[in-house]
PDB file of N, CA and C in Angstrom:
ATOM      1  N   THR A  55      64.207 -33.786  40.918  1.00  0.00           N
ATOM      2  CA  THR A  55      63.211 -33.180  41.793  1.00  0.00           C
ATOM      3  C   THR A  55      63.363 -31.669  41.728  1.00  0.00           C
ATOM      4  N   THR A  56      62.267 -31.000  41.499  1.00  0.00           N
ATOM      5  CA  THR A  56      62.300 -29.552  41.448  1.00  0.00           C
ATOM      6  C   THR A  56      61.717 -28.971  42.717  1.00  0.00           C
ATOM      7  N   HIS A  57      62.061 -27.732  42.984  1.00  0.00           N
ATOM      8  CA  HIS A  57      61.571 -27.032  44.167  1.00  0.00           C
ATOM      9  C   HIS A  57      60.053 -26.914  44.139  1.00  0.00           C
ATOM     10  N   ALA A  58      59.458 -26.800  42.970  1.00  0.00           N
ATOM     11  CA  ALA A  58      58.016 -26.630  42.839  1.00  0.00           C
ATOM     12  C   ALA A  58      57.242 -27.818  43.413  1.00  0.00           C
ATOM     13  N   GLU A  59      57.823 -29.031  43.369  1.00  0.00           N
ATOM     14  CA  GLU A  59      57.150 -30.205  43.913  1.00  0.00           C
ATOM     15  C   GLU A  59      56.917 -30.089  45.413  1.00  0.00           C
ATOM     16  N   PHE A  60      57.747 -29.360  46.110  1.00  0.00           N
ATOM     17  CA  PHE A  60      57.598 -29.208  47.549  1.00  0.00           C
ATOM     18  C   PHE A  60      56.516 -28.204  47.911  1.00  0.00           C
ATOM     19  N   ASP A  61      56.152 -27.342  46.966  1.00  0.00           N
ATOM     20  CA  ASP A  61      55.167 -26.297  47.226  1.00  0.00           C
ATOM     21  C   ASP A  61      53.811 -26.580  46.598  1.00  0.00           C
ATOM     22  N   SER A  62      53.620 -27.793  46.072  1.00  0.00           N
ATOM     23  CA  SER A  62      52.354 -28.102  45.409  1.00  0.00           C
ATOM     24  C   SER A  62      51.604 -29.185  46.187  1.00  0.00           C
ATOM     25  N   PRO A  63      50.280 -29.218  46.037  1.00  0.00           N
ATOM     26  CA  PRO A  63      49.481 -30.229  46.735  1.00  0.00           C
ATOM     27  C   PRO A  63      49.787 -31.641  46.238  1.00  0.00           C
ATOM     28  N   ALA A  64      49.640 -32.602  47.143  1.00  0.00           N
ATOM     29  CA  ALA A  64      49.799 -34.016  46.800  1.00  0.00           C
ATOM     30  C   ALA A  64      48.977 -34.837  47.783  1.00  0.00           C
ATOM     31  N   THR A  65      48.561 -36.017  47.339  1.00  0.00           N
ATOM     32  CA  THR A  65      47.806 -36.927  48.191  1.00  0.00           C
ATOM     33  C   THR A  65      48.776 -37.918  48.826  1.00  0.00           C
ATOM     34  N   TYR A  66      48.605 -38.114  50.137  1.00  0.00           N
ATOM     35  CA  TYR A  66      49.489 -38.998  50.904  1.00  0.00           C
ATOM     36  C   TYR A  66      48.687 -40.045  51.651  1.00  0.00           C
ATOM     37  N   ARG A  67      49.315 -41.220  51.815  1.00  0.00           N
ATOM     38  CA  ARG A  67      48.805 -42.258  52.705  1.00  0.00           C
ATOM     39  C   ARG A  67      49.908 -42.515  53.731  1.00  0.00           C
ATOM     40  N   ILE A  68      49.577 -42.326  54.998  1.00  0.00           N
ATOM     41  CA  ILE A  68      50.542 -42.492  56.082  1.00  0.00           C
ATOM     42  C   ILE A  68      49.996 -43.551  57.027  1.00  0.00           C
ATOM     43  N   CYS A  69      50.790 -44.569  57.292  1.00  0.00           N
ATOM     44  CA  CYS A  69      50.387 -45.640  58.194  1.00  0.00           C
ATOM     45  C   CYS A  69      51.215 -45.529  59.474  1.00  0.00           C
ATOM     46  N   VAL A  70      50.532 -45.567  60.627  1.00  0.00           N
ATOM     47  CA  VAL A  70      51.212 -45.481  61.919  1.00  0.00           C
ATOM     48  C   VAL A  70      50.758 -46.622  62.816  1.00  0.00           C
ATOM     49  N   ARG A  71      51.603 -46.970  63.770  1.00  0.00           N
ATOM     50  CA  ARG A  71      51.235 -47.978  64.752  1.00  0.00           C
ATOM     51  C   ARG A  71      50.525 -47.276  65.897  1.00  0.00           C
ATOM     52  N   GLY A  72      49.310 -47.723  66.216  1.00  0.00           N
ATOM     53  CA  GLY A  72      48.545 -47.148  67.310  1.00  0.00           C
ATOM     54  C   GLY A  72      47.281 -46.469  66.818  1.00  0.00           C
ATOM     55  N   CYS A  73      46.508 -45.965  67.777  1.00  0.00           N
ATOM     56  CA  CYS A  73      45.237 -45.303  67.486  1.00  0.00           C
ATOM     57  C   CYS A  73      45.362 -43.801  67.715  1.00  0.00           C
ATOM     58  N   ILE A  74      44.715 -43.041  66.860  1.00  0.00           N
ATOM     59  CA  ILE A  74      44.750 -41.584  66.953  1.00  0.00           C
ATOM     60  C   ILE A  74      43.496 -41.112  67.683  1.00  0.00           C
ATOM     61  N   PRO A  75      43.658 -40.423  68.813  1.00  0.00           N
ATOM     62  CA  PRO A  75      42.485 -39.909  69.530  1.00  0.00           C
ATOM     63  C   PRO A  75      41.705 -38.923  68.656  1.00  0.00           C
ATOM     64  N   THR A  76      40.386 -39.002  68.678  1.00  0.00           N
ATOM     65  CA  THR A  76      39.568 -38.148  67.816  1.00  0.00           C
ATOM     66  C   THR A  76      39.814 -36.668  68.086  1.00  0.00           C
ATOM     67  N   ARG A  77      40.161 -36.298  69.305  1.00  0.00           N
ATOM     68  CA  ARG A  77      40.396 -34.878  69.605  1.00  0.00           C
ATOM     69  C   ARG A  77      41.630 -34.325  68.883  1.00  0.00           C
ATOM     70  N   TRP A  78      42.476 -35.193  68.348  1.00  0.00           N
ATOM     71  CA  TRP A  78      43.677 -34.768  67.621  1.00  0.00           C
ATOM     72  C   TRP A  78      43.455 -34.710  66.116  1.00  0.00           C
ATOM     73  N   CYS A  79      42.344 -35.227  65.627  1.00  0.00           N
ATOM     74  CA  CYS A  79      42.124 -35.315  64.176  1.00  0.00           C
ATOM     75  C   CYS A  79      42.141 -33.947  63.496  1.00  0.00           C
ATOM     76  N   ASP A  80      41.688 -32.900  64.184  1.00  0.00           N
ATOM     77  CA  ASP A  80      41.687 -31.570  63.561  1.00  0.00           C
ATOM     78  C   ASP A  80      43.097 -31.036  63.353  1.00  0.00           C
ATOM     79  N   ARG A  81      44.088 -31.615  64.012  1.00  0.00           N
ATOM     80  CA  ARG A  81      45.482 -31.192  63.832  1.00  0.00           C
ATOM     81  C   ARG A  81      46.180 -31.951  62.707  1.00  0.00           C
ATOM     82  N   LEU A  82      45.436 -32.799  62.001  1.00  0.00           N
ATOM     83  CA  LEU A  82      46.030 -33.630  60.954  1.00  0.00           C
ATOM     84  C   LEU A  82      45.620 -33.186  59.552  1.00  0.00           C
ATOM     85  N   GLU A  83      45.426 -31.887  59.371  1.00  0.00           N
ATOM     86  CA  GLU A  83      45.201 -31.303  58.047  1.00  0.00           C
ATOM     87  C   GLU A  83      44.004 -31.909  57.312  1.00  0.00           C
ATOM     88  N   ASN A  84      42.952 -32.261  58.051  1.00  0.00           N
ATOM     89  CA  ASN A  84      41.723 -32.819  57.469  1.00  0.00           C
ATOM     90  C   ASN A  84      41.924 -34.157  56.764  1.00  0.00           C
ATOM     91  N   MET A  85      42.983 -34.878  57.120  1.00  0.00           N
ATOM     92  CA  MET A  85      43.185 -36.203  56.550  1.00  0.00           C
ATOM     93  C   MET A  85      42.149 -37.164  57.145  1.00  0.00           C
ATOM     94  N   THR A  86      41.710 -38.126  56.344  1.00  0.00           N
ATOM     95  CA  THR A  86      40.800 -39.164  56.808  1.00  0.00           C
ATOM     96  C   THR A  86      41.591 -40.190  57.598  1.00  0.00           C
ATOM     97  N   VAL A  87      41.106 -40.533  58.783  1.00  0.00           N
ATOM     98  CA  VAL A  87      41.793 -41.510  59.636  1.00  0.00           C
ATOM     99  C   VAL A  87      40.953 -42.778  59.705  1.00  0.00           C
ATOM    100  N   THR A  88      41.579 -43.898  59.362  1.00  0.00           N
ATOM    101  CA  THR A  88      40.940 -45.207  59.450  1.00  0.00           C
ATOM    102  C   THR A  88      41.774 -46.073  60.375  1.00  0.00           C
ATOM    103  N   GLU A  89      41.123 -46.699  61.345  1.00  0.00           N
ATOM    104  CA  GLU A  89      41.849 -47.558  62.283  1.00  0.00           C
ATOM    105  C   GLU A  89      41.643 -49.020  61.923  1.00  0.00           C
ATOM    106  N   HIS A  90      42.704 -49.785  62.072  1.00  0.00           N
ATOM    107  CA  HIS A  90      42.686 -51.221  61.812  1.00  0.00           C
ATOM    108  C   HIS A  90      43.216 -51.904  63.068  1.00  0.00           C
ATOM    109  N   ALA A  91      42.533 -52.936  63.520  1.00  0.00           N
ATOM    110  CA  ALA A  91      42.983 -53.660  64.706  1.00  0.00           C
ATOM    111  C   ALA A  91      42.934 -55.168  64.450  1.00  0.00           C
ATOM    112  N   PRO A  92      43.844 -55.653  63.612  1.00  0.00           N
ATOM    113  CA  PRO A  92      43.885 -57.096  63.388  1.00  0.00           C
ATOM    114  C   PRO A  92      44.109 -57.818  64.717  1.00  0.00           C
ATOM    115  N   GLU A  93      43.484 -58.970  64.888  1.00  0.00           N
ATOM    116  CA  GLU A  93      43.571 -59.688  66.158  1.00  0.00           C
ATOM    117  C   GLU A  93      44.996 -60.084  66.520  1.00  0.00           C
ATOM    118  N   ALA A  94      45.790 -60.461  65.535  1.00  0.00           N
ATOM    119  CA  ALA A  94      47.133 -60.958  65.813  1.00  0.00           C
ATOM    120  C   ALA A  94      48.183 -59.853  65.886  1.00  0.00           C
ATOM    121  N   GLU A  95      47.808 -58.634  65.535  1.00  0.00           N
ATOM    122  CA  GLU A  95      48.787 -57.556  65.481  1.00  0.00           C
ATOM    123  C   GLU A  95      48.318 -56.353  66.287  1.00  0.00           C
ATOM    124  N   ALA A  96      49.227 -55.437  66.526  1.00  0.00           N
ATOM    125  CA  ALA A  96      48.878 -54.192  67.210  1.00  0.00           C
ATOM    126  C   ALA A  96      48.009 -53.329  66.297  1.00  0.00           C
ATOM    127  N   ALA A  97      47.217 -52.485  66.902  1.00  0.00           N
ATOM    128  CA  ALA A  97      46.349 -51.582  66.131  1.00  0.00           C
ATOM    129  C   ALA A  97      47.192 -50.644  65.283  1.00  0.00           C
ATOM    130  N   THR A  98      46.679 -50.327  64.104  1.00  0.00           N
ATOM    131  CA  THR A  98      47.320 -49.344  63.234  1.00  0.00           C
ATOM    132  C   THR A  98      46.273 -48.349  62.766  1.00  0.00           C
ATOM    133  N   SER A  99      46.743 -47.176  62.388  1.00  0.00           N
ATOM    134  CA  SER A  99      45.880 -46.146  61.823  1.00  0.00           C
ATOM    135  C   SER A  99      46.448 -45.738  60.477  1.00  0.00           C
ATOM    136  N   VAL A 100      45.554 -45.494  59.516  1.00  0.00           N
ATOM    137  CA  VAL A 100      45.951 -45.044  58.186  1.00  0.00           C
ATOM    138  C   VAL A 100      45.358 -43.661  57.962  1.00  0.00           C
ATOM    139  N   LEU A 101      46.202 -42.712  57.636  1.00  0.00           N
ATOM    140  CA  LEU A 101      45.775 -41.357  57.303  1.00  0.00           C
ATOM    141  C   LEU A 101      45.841 -41.213  55.795  1.00  0.00           C
ATOM    142  N   LEU A 102      44.794 -40.661  55.203  1.00  0.00           N
ATOM    143  CA  LEU A 102      44.737 -40.492  53.760  1.00  0.00           C
ATOM    144  C   LEU A 102      44.158 -39.129  53.448  1.00  0.00           C
ATOM    145  N   GLY A 103      44.843 -38.395  52.569  1.00  0.00           N
ATOM    146  CA  GLY A 103      44.306 -37.106  52.175  1.00  0.00           C
ATOM    147  C   GLY A 103      45.310 -36.250  51.442  1.00  0.00           C
ATOM    148  N   GLU A 104      44.797 -35.140  50.923  1.00  0.00           N
ATOM    149  CA  GLU A 104      45.643 -34.207  50.191  1.00  0.00           C
ATOM    150  C   GLU A 104      46.217 -33.174  51.149  1.00  0.00           C
ATOM    151  N   LEU A 105      47.506 -32.950  51.022  1.00  0.00           N
ATOM    152  CA  LEU A 105      48.193 -31.921  51.797  1.00  0.00           C
ATOM    153  C   LEU A 105      48.671 -30.850  50.835  1.00  0.00           C
ATOM    154  N   VAL A 106      48.585 -29.590  51.262  1.00  0.00           N
ATOM    155  CA  VAL A 106      48.863 -28.486  50.343  1.00  0.00           C
ATOM    156  C   VAL A 106      50.334 -28.363  49.976  1.00  0.00           C
ATOM    157  N   ASP A 107      51.234 -28.796  50.867  1.00  0.00           N
ATOM    158  CA  ASP A 107      52.661 -28.706  50.573  1.00  0.00           C
ATOM    159  C   ASP A 107      53.458 -29.521  51.595  1.00  0.00           C
ATOM    160  N   GLN A 108      54.771 -29.485  51.475  1.00  0.00           N
ATOM    161  CA  GLN A 108      55.635 -30.245  52.372  1.00  0.00           C
ATOM    162  C   GLN A 108      55.568 -29.716  53.802  1.00  0.00           C
ATOM    163  N   ALA A 109      55.300 -28.435  53.986  1.00  0.00           N
ATOM    164  CA  ALA A 109      55.163 -27.880  55.337  1.00  0.00           C
ATOM    165  C   ALA A 109      53.965 -28.510  56.047  1.00  0.00           C
ATOM    166  N   ALA A 110      52.873 -28.733  55.317  1.00  0.00           N
ATOM    167  CA  ALA A 110      51.699 -29.397  55.897  1.00  0.00           C
ATOM    168  C   ALA A 110      52.043 -30.838  56.270  1.00  0.00           C
ATOM    169  N   LEU A 111      52.805 -31.513  55.427  1.00  0.00           N
ATOM    170  CA  LEU A 111      53.242 -32.876  55.718  1.00  0.00           C
ATOM    171  C   LEU A 111      54.088 -32.897  56.985  1.00  0.00           C
ATOM    172  N   ALA A 112      54.991 -31.945  57.117  1.00  0.00           N
ATOM    173  CA  ALA A 112      55.822 -31.852  58.320  1.00  0.00           C
ATOM    174  C   ALA A 112      54.960 -31.616  59.556  1.00  0.00           C
ATOM    175  N   GLY A 113      53.905 -30.827  59.420  1.00  0.00           N
ATOM    176  CA  GLY A 113      52.989 -30.590  60.527  1.00  0.00           C
ATOM    177  C   GLY A 113      52.292 -31.869  60.971  1.00  0.00           C
ATOM    178  N   VAL A 114      51.892 -32.701  60.007  1.00  0.00           N
ATOM    179  CA  VAL A 114      51.276 -33.985  60.339  1.00  0.00           C
ATOM    180  C   VAL A 114      52.291 -34.863  61.073  1.00  0.00           C
ATOM    181  N   PHE A 115      53.529 -34.917  60.575  1.00  0.00           N
ATOM    182  CA  PHE A 115      54.559 -35.709  61.249  1.00  0.00           C
ATOM    183  C   PHE A 115      54.803 -35.215  62.672  1.00  0.00           C
ATOM    184  N   ASN A 116      54.812 -33.899  62.871  1.00  0.00           N
ATOM    185  CA  ASN A 116      55.003 -33.351  64.215  1.00  0.00           C
ATOM    186  C   ASN A 116      53.885 -33.788  65.153  1.00  0.00           C
ATOM    187  N   THR A 117      52.641 -33.781  64.660  1.00  0.00           N
ATOM    188  CA  THR A 117      51.515 -34.217  65.483  1.00  0.00           C
ATOM    189  C   THR A 117      51.647 -35.692  65.827  1.00  0.00           C
ATOM    190  N   LEU A 118      52.015 -36.514  64.861  1.00  0.00           N
ATOM    191  CA  LEU A 118      52.201 -37.937  65.130  1.00  0.00           C
ATOM    192  C   LEU A 118      53.318 -38.164  66.138  1.00  0.00           C
ATOM    193  N   TYR A 119      54.370 -37.348  66.065  1.00  0.00           N
ATOM    194  CA  TYR A 119      55.468 -37.424  67.021  1.00  0.00           C
ATOM    195  C   TYR A 119      54.981 -37.066  68.425  1.00  0.00           C
ATOM    196  N   GLU A 120      54.171 -36.018  68.529  1.00  0.00           N
ATOM    197  CA  GLU A 120      53.623 -35.609  69.823  1.00  0.00           C
ATOM    198  C   GLU A 120      52.755 -36.707  70.436  1.00  0.00           C
ATOM    199  N   LEU A 121      52.098 -37.495  69.579  1.00  0.00           N
ATOM    200  CA  LEU A 121      51.254 -38.595  70.037  1.00  0.00           C
ATOM    201  C   LEU A 121      52.050 -39.878  70.303  1.00  0.00           C
ATOM    202  N   HIS A 122      53.359 -39.854  70.023  1.00  0.00           N
ATOM    203  CA  HIS A 122      54.236 -41.018  70.206  1.00  0.00           C
ATOM    204  C   HIS A 122      53.780 -42.206  69.353  1.00  0.00           C
ATOM    205  N   LEU A 123      53.342 -41.907  68.119  1.00  0.00           N
ATOM    206  CA  LEU A 123      52.906 -42.953  67.198  1.00  0.00           C
ATOM    207  C   LEU A 123      53.988 -43.211  66.155  1.00  0.00           C
ATOM    208  N   PRO A 124      54.579 -44.392  66.144  1.00  0.00           N
ATOM    209  CA  PRO A 124      55.614 -44.702  65.169  1.00  0.00           C
ATOM    210  C   PRO A 124      55.049 -44.761  63.741  1.00  0.00           C
ATOM    211  N   VAL A 125      55.737 -44.126  62.815  1.00  0.00           N
ATOM    212  CA  VAL A 125      55.335 -44.144  61.408  1.00  0.00           C
ATOM    213  C   VAL A 125      55.834 -45.446  60.792  1.00  0.00           C
ATOM    214  N   ILE A 126      54.907 -46.170  60.165  1.00  0.00           N
ATOM    215  CA  ILE A 126      55.244 -47.439  59.515  1.00  0.00           C
ATOM    216  C   ILE A 126      55.581 -47.193  58.051  1.00  0.00           C
ATOM    217  N   SER A 127      54.772 -46.357  57.380  1.00  0.00           N
ATOM    218  CA  SER A 127      55.035 -46.083  55.967  1.00  0.00           C
ATOM    219  C   SER A 127      54.405 -44.751  55.555  1.00  0.00           C
ATOM    220  N   VAL A 128      54.981 -44.172  54.502  1.00  0.00           N
ATOM    221  CA  VAL A 128      54.462 -42.947  53.901  1.00  0.00           C
ATOM    222  C   VAL A 128      54.488 -43.147  52.390  1.00  0.00           C
ATOM    223  N   GLU A 129      53.365 -42.900  51.748  1.00  0.00           N
ATOM    224  CA  GLU A 129      53.297 -43.003  50.285  1.00  0.00           C
ATOM    225  C   GLU A 129      52.740 -41.699  49.716  1.00  0.00           C
ATOM    226  N   ARG A 130      53.409 -41.198  48.704  1.00  0.00           N
ATOM    227  CA  ARG A 130      52.886 -40.070  47.949  1.00  0.00           C
ATOM    228  C   ARG A 130      52.107 -40.669  46.774  1.00  0.00           C
ATOM    229  N   LEU A 131      50.799 -40.507  46.787  1.00  0.00           N
ATOM    230  CA  LEU A 131      49.952 -41.177  45.799  1.00  0.00           C
ATOM    231  C   LEU A 131      49.749 -40.371  44.529  1.00  0.00           C
ATOM    232  N   SER A 132      49.746 -39.043  44.643  1.00  0.00           N
ATOM    233  CA  SER A 132      49.530 -38.208  43.460  1.00  0.00           C
ATOM    234  C   SER A 132      50.165 -36.851  43.673  1.00  0.00           C
ATOM    235  N   GLU A 133      50.261 -36.110  42.563  1.00  0.00           N
ATOM    236  CA  GLU A 133      50.808 -34.743  42.626  1.00  0.00           C
ATOM    237  C   GLU A 133      49.749 -33.757  42.247  1.00  0.00           C
TER     238      GLU A 133
END
């Protein structure tokens, strides 16, 4: 892993347990939010989008922490 990977854009998919209030979406770096509410399971939200660097990713995690939404998974889809 090189330092340059942390400073370059990448596409991420982040899955969290719970629903994200629409008023908070602007704090999520313009990621697309899709909510899923399977009948047998708790609601989940999936965030998908390109983040400019690791600092932006940390900002998204901080917002999710402020919302008390547990992170289920994080995938880096592209560089």
